[in-house]
Coordinates of N, CA and C in Angstrom, one line a residue:
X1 N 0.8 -1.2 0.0 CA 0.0 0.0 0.0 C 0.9 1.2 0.0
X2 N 0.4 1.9 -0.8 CA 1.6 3.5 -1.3 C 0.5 4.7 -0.3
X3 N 1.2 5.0 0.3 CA 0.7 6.1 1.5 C 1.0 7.3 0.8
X4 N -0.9 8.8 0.7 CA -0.9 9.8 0.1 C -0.1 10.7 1.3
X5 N -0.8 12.3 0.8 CA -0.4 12.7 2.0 C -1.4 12.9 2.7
X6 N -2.9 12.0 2.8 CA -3.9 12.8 3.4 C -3.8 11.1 4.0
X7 N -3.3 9.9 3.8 CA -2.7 8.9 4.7 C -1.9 9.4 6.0
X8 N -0.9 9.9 5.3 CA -0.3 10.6 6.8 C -1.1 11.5 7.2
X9 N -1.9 12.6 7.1 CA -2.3 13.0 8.0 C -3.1 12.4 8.8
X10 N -4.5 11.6 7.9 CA -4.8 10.8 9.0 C -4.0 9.9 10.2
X11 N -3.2 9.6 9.9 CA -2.1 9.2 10.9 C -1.6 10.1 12.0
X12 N -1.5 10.9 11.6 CA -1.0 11.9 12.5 C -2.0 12.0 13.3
X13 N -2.9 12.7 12.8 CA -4.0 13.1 13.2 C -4.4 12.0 14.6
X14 N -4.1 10.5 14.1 CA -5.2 8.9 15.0 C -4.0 8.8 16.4
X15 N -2.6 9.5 15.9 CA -2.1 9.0 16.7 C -1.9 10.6 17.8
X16 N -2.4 12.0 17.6 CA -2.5 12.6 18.4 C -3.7 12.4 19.3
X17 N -4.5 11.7 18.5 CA -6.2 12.0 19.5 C -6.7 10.4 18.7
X18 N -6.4 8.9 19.4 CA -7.2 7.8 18.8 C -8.4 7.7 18.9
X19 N -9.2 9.0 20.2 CA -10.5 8.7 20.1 C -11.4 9.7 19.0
X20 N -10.7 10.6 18.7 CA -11.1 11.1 17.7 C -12.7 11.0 17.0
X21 N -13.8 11.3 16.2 CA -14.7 10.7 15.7 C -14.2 10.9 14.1
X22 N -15.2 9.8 13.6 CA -14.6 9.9 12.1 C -14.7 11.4 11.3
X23 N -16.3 11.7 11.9 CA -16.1 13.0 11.5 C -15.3 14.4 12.0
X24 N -14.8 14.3 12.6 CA -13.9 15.4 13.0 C -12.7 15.2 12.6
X25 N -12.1 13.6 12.3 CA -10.7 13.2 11.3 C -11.0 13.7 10.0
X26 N -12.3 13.0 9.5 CA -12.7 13.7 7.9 C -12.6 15.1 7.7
X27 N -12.9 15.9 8.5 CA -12.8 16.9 8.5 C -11.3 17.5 8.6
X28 N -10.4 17.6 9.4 CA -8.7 17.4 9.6 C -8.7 17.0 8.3
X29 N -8.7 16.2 7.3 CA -7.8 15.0 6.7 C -8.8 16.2 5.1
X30 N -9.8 16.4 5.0 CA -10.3 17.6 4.1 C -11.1 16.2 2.9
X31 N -11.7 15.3 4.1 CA -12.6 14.4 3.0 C -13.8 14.2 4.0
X32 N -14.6 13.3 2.9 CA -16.0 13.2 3.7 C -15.9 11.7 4.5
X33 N -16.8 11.8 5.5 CA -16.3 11.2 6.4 C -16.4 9.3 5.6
X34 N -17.1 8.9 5.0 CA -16.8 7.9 4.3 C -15.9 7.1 4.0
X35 N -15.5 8.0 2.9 CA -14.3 7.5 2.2 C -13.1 7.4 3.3
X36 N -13.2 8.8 4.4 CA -12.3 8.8 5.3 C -12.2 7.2 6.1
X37 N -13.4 6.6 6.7 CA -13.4 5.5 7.3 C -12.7 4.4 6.5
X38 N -13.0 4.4 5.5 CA -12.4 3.2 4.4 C -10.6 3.5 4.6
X39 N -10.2 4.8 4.2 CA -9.0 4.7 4.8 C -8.3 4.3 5.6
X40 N -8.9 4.5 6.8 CA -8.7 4.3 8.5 C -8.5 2.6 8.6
X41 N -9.7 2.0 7.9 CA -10.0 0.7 8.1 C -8.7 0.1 7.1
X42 N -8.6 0.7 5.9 CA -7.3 0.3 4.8 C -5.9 0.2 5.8
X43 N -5.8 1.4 6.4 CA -4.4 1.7 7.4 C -4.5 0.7 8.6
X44 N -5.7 0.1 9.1 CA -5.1 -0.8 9.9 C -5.0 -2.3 9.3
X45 N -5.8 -2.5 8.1 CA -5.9 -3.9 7.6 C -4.0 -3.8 7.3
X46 N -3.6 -2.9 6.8 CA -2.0 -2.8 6.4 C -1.4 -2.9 7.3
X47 N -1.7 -2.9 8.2 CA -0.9 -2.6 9.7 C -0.2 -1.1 9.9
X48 N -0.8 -0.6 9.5 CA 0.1 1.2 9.4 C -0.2 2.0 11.2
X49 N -1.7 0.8 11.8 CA -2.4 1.6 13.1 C -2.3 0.3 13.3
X50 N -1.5 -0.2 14.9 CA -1.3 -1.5 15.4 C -1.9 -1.5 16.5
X51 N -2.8 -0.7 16.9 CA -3.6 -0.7 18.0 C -4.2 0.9 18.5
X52 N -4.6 0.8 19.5 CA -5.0 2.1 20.5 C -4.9 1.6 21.8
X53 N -4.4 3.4 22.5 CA -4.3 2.9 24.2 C -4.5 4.3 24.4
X54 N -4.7 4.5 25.9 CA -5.2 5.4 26.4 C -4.0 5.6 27.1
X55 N -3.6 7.3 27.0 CA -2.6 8.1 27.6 C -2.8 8.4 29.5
X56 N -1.7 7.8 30.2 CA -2.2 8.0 31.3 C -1.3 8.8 31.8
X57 N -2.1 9.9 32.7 CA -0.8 10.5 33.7 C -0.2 10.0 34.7
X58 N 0.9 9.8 35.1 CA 1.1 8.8 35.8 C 1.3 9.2 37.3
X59 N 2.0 10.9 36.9 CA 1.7 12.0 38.4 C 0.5 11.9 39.2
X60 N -0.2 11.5 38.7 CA -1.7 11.7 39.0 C -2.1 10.4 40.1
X61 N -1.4 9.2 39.6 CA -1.4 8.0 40.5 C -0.5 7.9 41.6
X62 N 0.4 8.9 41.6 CA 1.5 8.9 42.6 C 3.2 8.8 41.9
X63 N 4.0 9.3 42.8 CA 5.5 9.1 42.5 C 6.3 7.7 42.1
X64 N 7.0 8.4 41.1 CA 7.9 7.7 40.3 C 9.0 8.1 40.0
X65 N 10.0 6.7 39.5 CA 11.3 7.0 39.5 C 11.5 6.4 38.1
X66 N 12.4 7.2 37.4 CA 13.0 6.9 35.9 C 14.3 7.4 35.8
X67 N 14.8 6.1 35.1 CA 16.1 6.4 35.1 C 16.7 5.7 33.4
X68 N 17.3 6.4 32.9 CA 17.9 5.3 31.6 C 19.2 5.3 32.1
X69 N 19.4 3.7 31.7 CA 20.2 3.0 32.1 C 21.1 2.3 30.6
X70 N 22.5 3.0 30.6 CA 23.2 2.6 29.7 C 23.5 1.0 30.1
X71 N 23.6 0.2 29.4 CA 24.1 -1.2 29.6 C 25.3 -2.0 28.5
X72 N 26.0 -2.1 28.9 CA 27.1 -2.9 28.0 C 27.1 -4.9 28.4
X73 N 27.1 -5.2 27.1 CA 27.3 -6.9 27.4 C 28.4 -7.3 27.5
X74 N 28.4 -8.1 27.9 CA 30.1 -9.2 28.4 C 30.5 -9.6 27.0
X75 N 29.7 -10.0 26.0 CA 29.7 -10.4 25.2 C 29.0 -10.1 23.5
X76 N 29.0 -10.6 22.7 CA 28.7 -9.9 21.5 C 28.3 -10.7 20.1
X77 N 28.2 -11.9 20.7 CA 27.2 -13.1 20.0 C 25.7 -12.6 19.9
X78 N 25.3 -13.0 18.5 CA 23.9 -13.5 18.5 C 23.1 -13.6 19.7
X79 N 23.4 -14.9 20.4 CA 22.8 -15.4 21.5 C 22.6 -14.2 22.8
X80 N 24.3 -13.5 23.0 CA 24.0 -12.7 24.1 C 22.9 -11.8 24.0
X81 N 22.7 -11.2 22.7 CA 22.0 -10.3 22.8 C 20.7 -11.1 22.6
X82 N 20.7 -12.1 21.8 CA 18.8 -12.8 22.2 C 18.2 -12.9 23.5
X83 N 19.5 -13.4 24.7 CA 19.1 -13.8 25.8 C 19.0 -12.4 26.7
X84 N 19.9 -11.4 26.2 CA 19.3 -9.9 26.8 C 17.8 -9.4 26.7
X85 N 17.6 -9.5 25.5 CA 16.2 -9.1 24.6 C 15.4 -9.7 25.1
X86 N 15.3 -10.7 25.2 CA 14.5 -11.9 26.2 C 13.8 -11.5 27.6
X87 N 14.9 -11.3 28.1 CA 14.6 -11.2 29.9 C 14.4 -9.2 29.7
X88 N 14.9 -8.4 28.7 CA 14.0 -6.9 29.0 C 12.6 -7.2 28.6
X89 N 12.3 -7.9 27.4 CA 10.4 -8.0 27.1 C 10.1 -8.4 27.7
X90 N 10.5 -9.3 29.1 CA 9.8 -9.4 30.1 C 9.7 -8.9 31.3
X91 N 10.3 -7.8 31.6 CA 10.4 -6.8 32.3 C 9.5 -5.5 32.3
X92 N 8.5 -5.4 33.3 CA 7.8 -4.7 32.9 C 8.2 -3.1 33.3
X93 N 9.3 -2.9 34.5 CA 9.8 -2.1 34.6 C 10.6 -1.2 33.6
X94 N 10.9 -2.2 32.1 CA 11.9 -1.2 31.4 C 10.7 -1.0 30.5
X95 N 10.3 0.0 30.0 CA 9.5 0.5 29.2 C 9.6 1.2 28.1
X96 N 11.0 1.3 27.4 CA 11.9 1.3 26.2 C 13.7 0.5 25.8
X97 N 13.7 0.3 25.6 CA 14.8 -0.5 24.9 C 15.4 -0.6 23.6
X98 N 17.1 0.3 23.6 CA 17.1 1.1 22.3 C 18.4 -0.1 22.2
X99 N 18.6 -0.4 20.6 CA 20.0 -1.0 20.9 C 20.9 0.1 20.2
X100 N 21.9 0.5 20.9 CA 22.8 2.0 20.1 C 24.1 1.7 20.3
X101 N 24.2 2.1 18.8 CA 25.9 2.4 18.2 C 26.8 3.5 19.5
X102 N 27.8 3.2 19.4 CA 28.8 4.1 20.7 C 29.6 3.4 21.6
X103 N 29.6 3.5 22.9 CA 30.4 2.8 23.8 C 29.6 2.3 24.7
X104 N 28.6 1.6 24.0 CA 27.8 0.6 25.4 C 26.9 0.1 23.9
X105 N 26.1 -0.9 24.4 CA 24.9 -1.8 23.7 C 23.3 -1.1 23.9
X106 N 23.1 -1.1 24.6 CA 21.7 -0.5 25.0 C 21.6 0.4 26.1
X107 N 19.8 1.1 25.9 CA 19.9 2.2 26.3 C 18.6 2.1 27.0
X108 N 18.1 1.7 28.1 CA 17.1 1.2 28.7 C 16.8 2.4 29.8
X109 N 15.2 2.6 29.3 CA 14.6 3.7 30.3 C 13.5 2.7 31.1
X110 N 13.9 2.7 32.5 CA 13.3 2.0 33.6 C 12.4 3.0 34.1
X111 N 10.8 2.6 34.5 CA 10.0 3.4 35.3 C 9.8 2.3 36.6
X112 N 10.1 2.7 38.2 CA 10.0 2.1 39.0 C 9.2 3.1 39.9
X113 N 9.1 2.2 41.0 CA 8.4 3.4 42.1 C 9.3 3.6 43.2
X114 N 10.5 3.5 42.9 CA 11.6 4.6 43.6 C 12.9 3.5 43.5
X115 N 13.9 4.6 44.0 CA 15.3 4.1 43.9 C 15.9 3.0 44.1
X116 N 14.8 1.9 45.4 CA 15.6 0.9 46.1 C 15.1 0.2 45.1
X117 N 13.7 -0.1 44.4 CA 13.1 -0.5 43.5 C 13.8 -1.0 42.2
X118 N 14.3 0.4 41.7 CA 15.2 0.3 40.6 C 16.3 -1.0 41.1
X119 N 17.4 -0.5 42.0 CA 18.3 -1.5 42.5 C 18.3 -2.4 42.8
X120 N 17.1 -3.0 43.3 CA 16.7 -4.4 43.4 C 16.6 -4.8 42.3
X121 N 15.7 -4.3 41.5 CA 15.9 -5.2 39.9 C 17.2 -5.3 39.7
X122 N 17.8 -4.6 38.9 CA 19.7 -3.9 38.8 C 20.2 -5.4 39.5
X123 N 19.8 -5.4 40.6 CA 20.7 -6.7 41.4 C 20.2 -8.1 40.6
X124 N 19.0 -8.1 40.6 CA 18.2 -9.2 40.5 C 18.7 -9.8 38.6
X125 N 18.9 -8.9 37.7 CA 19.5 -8.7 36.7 C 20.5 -9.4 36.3
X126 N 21.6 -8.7 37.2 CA 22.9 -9.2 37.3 C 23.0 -10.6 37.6
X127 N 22.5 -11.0 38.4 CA 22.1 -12.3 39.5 C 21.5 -13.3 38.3
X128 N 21.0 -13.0 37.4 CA 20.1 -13.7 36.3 C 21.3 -14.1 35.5
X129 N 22.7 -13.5 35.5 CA 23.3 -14.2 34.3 C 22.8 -13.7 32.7
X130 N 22.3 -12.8 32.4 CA 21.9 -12.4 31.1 C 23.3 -11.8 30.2
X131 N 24.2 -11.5 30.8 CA 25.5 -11.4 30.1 C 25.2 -9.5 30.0
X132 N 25.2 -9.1 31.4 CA 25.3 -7.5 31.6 C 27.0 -7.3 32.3
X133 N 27.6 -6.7 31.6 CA 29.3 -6.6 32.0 C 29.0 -5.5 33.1
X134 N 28.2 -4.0 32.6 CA 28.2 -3.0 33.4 C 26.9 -2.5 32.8
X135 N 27.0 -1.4 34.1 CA 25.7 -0.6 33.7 C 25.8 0.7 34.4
X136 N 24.9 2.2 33.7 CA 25.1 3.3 34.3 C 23.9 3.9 34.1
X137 N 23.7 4.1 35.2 CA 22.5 4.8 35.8 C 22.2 6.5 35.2
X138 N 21.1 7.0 35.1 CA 21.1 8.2 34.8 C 19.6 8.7 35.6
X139 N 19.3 9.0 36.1 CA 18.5 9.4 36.8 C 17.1 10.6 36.5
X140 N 16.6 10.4 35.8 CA 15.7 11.6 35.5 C 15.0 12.5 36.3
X141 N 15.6 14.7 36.5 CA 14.8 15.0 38.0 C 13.0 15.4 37.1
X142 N 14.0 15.6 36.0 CA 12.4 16.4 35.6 C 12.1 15.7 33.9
X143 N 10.8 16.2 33.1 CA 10.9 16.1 31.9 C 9.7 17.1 31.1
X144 N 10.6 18.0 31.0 CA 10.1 19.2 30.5 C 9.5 18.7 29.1
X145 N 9.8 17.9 28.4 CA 9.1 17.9 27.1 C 9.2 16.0 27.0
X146 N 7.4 15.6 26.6 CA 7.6 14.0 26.4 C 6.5 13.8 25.2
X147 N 6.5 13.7 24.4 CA 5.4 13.8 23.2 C 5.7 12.2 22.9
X148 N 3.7 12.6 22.7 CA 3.2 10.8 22.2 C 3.2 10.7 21.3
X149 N 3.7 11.6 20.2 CA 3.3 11.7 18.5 C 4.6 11.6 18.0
X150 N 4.4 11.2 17.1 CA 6.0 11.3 16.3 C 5.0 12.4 15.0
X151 N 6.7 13.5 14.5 CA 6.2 14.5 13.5 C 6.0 13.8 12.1
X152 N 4.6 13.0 12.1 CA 4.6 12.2 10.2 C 4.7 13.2 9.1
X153 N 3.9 14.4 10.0 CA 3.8 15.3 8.8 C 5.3 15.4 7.8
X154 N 6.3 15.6 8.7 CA 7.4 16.6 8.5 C 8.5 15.2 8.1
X155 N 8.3 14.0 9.0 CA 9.1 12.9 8.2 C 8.7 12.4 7.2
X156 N 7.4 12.5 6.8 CA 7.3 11.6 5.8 C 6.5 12.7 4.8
X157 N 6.9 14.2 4.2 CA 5.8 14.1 3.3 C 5.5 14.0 2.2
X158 N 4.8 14.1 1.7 CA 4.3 13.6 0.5 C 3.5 14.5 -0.7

């Protein structure tokens, strides 16, 4: 499927606001709301929209601790990093997982509910044998800017 540019905007558009109504996307996207649904429905049969979830505040439930955490492997096989990749998707604590070029392997942003929290996993980790050599903590005090949207308009247009 070849994506217009009124594909991306619908996109844009589903992923700033999923509850959106069709007609107020139709509207945004500068079609009638119809055809607009057939789109919507086309973009998920493609897999272009792999679901919806609902944005929560998380201040709102109480204090939290994040921290990204540089990680380097002992090792540099296939395997190390399968059996790394393994035991973070099941970690519900890490809630991104980058693998990056530089002077370490990954770049893991942990949400815990405070410091001893974090370090207990960190222990519990190491203790697992996953093939973690080191690790460096980074602590987050504040986060002035966290956007749920990526810019489609501007990366992809068309």
């Amino acid at each position: 499927m070849k994506l217009d540019r009124i594909d991306i905007k619908i996109l844009y558009e589903l992923q700033k606001n999923g509850r959106i109504t069709n007609v107020e996307l139709a509207e945004l996207a500068n079609l009638s709301p119809s055809p607009c649904l057939m789109r919507v429905k086309k973009l998920q049969a493609a897999g272009y929209i792999s679901g919806y979830s609902a944005l929560i505040n998380i201040a709102k439930l109480g204090q939290t601790f994040t921290v990204f955490t540089e990680i380097t492997l002992k090792n540099h096989r296939q395997i190390d990093f399968a059996r790394f990749l393994a035991t973070m998707e099941k970690e519900e604590a890490a809630v991104e997982c980058h693998l990056i070029s530089g002077g370490y392997d990954y770049l893991v942003k942990f949400v815990t509910s405070g410091i001893a929290e974090y370090q207990t996993m960190m222990e519990r980790l190491i203790d697992m044998d996953i093939g973690i050599d080191k690790y460096f903590s980074f602590v987050v005090l504040k986060t002035p800017i966290a956007r749920s949207h990526m810019p489609l308009t501007s990366l992809f247009p068309v």
